[in-house]
PDB file of C-alpha atoms in Angstrom:
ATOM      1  CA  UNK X   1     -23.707   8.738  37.914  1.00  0.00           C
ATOM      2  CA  UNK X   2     -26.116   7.289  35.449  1.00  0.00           C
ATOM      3  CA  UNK X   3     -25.446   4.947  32.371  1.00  0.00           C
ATOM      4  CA  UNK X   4     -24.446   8.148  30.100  1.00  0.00           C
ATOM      5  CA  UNK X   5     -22.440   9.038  32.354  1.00  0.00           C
ATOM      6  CA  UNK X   6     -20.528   6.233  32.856  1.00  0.00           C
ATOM      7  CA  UNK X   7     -20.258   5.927  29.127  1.00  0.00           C
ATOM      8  CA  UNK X   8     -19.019   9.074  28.899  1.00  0.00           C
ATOM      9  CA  UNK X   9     -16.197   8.435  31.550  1.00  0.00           C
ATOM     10  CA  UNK X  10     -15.541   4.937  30.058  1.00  0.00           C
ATOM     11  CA  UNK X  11     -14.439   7.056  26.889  1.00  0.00           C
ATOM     12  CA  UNK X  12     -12.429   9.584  28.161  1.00  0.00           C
ATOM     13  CA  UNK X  13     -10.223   7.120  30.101  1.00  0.00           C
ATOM     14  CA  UNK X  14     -10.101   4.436  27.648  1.00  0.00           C
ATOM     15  CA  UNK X  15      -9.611   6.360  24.185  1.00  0.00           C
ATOM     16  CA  UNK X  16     -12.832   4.137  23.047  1.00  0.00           C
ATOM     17  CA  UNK X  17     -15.779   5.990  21.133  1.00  0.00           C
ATOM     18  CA  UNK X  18     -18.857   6.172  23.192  1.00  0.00           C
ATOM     19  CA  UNK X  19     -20.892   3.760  20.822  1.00  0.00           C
ATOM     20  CA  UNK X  20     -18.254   1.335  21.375  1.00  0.00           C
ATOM     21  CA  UNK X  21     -18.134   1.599  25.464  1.00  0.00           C
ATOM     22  CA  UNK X  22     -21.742   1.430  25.573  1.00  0.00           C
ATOM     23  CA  UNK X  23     -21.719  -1.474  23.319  1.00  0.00           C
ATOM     24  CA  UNK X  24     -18.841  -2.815  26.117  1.00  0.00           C
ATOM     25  CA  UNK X  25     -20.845  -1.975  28.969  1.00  0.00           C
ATOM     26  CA  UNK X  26     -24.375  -3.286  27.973  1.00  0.00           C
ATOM     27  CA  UNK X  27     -22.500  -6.535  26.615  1.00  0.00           C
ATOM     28  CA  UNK X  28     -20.788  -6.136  30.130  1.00  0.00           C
ATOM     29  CA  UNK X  29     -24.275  -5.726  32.258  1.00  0.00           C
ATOM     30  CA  UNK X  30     -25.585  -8.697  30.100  1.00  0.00           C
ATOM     31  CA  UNK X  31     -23.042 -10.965  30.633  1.00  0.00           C
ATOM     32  CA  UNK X  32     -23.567 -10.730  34.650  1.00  0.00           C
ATOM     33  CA  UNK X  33     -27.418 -10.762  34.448  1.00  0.00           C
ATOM     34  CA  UNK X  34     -26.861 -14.290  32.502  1.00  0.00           C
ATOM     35  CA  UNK X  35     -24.217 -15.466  34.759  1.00  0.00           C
ATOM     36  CA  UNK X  36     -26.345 -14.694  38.250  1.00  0.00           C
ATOM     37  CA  UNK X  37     -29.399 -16.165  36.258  1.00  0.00           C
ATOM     38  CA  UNK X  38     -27.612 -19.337  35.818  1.00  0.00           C
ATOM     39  CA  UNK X  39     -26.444 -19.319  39.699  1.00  0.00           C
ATOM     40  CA  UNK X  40     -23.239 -18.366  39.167  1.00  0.00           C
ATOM     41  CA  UNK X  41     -21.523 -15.363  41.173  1.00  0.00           C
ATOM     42  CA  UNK X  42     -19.436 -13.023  39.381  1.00  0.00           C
ATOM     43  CA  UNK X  43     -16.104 -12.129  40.880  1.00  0.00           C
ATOM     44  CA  UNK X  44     -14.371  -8.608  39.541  1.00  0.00           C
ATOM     45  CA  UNK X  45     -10.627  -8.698  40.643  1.00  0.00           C
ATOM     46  CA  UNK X  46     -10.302  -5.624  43.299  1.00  0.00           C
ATOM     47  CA  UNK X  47     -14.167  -4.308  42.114  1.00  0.00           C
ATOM     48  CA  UNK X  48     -16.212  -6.955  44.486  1.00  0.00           C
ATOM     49  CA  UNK X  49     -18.253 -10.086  44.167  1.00  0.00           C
ATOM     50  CA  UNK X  50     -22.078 -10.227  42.721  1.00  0.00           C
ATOM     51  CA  UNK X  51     -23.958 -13.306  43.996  1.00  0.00           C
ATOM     52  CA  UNK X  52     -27.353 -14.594  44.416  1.00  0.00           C
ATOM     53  CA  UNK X  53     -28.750 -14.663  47.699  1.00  0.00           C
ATOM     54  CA  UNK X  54     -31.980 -16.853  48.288  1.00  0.00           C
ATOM     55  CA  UNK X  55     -34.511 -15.511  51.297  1.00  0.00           C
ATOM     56  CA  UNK X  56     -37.098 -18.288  52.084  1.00  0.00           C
ATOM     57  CA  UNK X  57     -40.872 -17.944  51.938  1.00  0.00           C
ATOM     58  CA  UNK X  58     -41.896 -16.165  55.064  1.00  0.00           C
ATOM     59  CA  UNK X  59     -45.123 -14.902  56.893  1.00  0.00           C
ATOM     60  CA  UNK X  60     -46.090 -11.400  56.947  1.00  0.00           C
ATOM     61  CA  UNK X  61     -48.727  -8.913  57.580  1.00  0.00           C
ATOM     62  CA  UNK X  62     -50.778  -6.452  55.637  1.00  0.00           C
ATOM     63  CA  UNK X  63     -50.316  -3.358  57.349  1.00  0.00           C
ATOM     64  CA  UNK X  64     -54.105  -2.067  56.314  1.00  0.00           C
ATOM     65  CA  UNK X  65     -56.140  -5.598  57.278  1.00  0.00           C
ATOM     66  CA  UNK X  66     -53.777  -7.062  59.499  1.00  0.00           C
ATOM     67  CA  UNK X  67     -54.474 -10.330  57.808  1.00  0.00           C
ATOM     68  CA  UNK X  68     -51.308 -12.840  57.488  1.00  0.00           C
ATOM     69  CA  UNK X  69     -49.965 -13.418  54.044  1.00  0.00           C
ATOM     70  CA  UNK X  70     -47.001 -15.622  52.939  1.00  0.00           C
ATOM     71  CA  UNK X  71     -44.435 -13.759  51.201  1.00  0.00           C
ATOM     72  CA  UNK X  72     -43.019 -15.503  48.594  1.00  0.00           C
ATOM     73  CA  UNK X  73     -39.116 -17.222  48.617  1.00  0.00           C
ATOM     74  CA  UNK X  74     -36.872 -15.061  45.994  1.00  0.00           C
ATOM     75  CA  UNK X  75     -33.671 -14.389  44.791  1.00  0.00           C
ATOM     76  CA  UNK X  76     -32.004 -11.604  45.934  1.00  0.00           C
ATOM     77  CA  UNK X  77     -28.386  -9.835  44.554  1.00  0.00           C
ATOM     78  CA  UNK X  78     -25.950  -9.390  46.793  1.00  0.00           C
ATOM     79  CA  UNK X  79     -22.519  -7.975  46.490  1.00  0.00           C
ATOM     80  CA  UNK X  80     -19.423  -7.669  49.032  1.00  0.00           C
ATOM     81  CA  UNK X  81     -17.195  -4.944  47.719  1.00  0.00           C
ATOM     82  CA  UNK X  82     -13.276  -6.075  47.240  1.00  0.00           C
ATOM     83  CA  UNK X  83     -10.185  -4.865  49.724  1.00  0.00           C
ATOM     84  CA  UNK X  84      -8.864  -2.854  47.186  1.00  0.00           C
ATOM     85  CA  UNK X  85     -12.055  -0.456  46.241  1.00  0.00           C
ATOM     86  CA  UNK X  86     -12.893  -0.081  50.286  1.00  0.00           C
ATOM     87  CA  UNK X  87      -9.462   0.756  50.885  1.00  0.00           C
ATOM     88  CA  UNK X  88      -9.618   3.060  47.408  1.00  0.00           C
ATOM     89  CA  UNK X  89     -12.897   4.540  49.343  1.00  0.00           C
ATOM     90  CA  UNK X  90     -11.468   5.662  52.627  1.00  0.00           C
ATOM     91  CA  UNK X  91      -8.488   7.751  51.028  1.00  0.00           C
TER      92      UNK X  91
END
């Protein structure tokens, strides 16, 4: 399902126009980017949890030289699904 898509089933369930539930999705998508920016996770009650995840700078290889490079330390998303949408997709 892509972004039209969702919009498109956001509207059908909801009664909303589809200018207004992509308005409420991209304010939505926005609002979690800003939160995870600022280091906060973002908890959806039975959808799952989006936090940031930091992986340290490390040592790796290039495949083609074999020469050692550091890879750079980043933050990563993560997200653990809720109880309620595993159990939802199992049935």
């Amino acid at each position: 399902m892509n972004k039209k898509q969702l919009i498109d089933a956001m509207g059908q369930h909801s009664g909303l126009t589809k200018k207004q539930c992509g308005a409420a999705l991209t304010a939505m998508l926005d609002a979690i980017s800003r939160s995870l920016h600022e280091g906060d996770a973002v908890f959806i009650p039975k959808f799952g949890n989006f936090s940031l995840s930091y992986h340290p700078t490390k040592m790796g290889r290039n495949p083609q030289t074999g020469e050692q490079i550091e890879i750079a330390g980043q933050n990563k998303v993560a997200f653990k699904c809720a109880k309620a949408l595993k159990d939802r997709l199992q049935a």
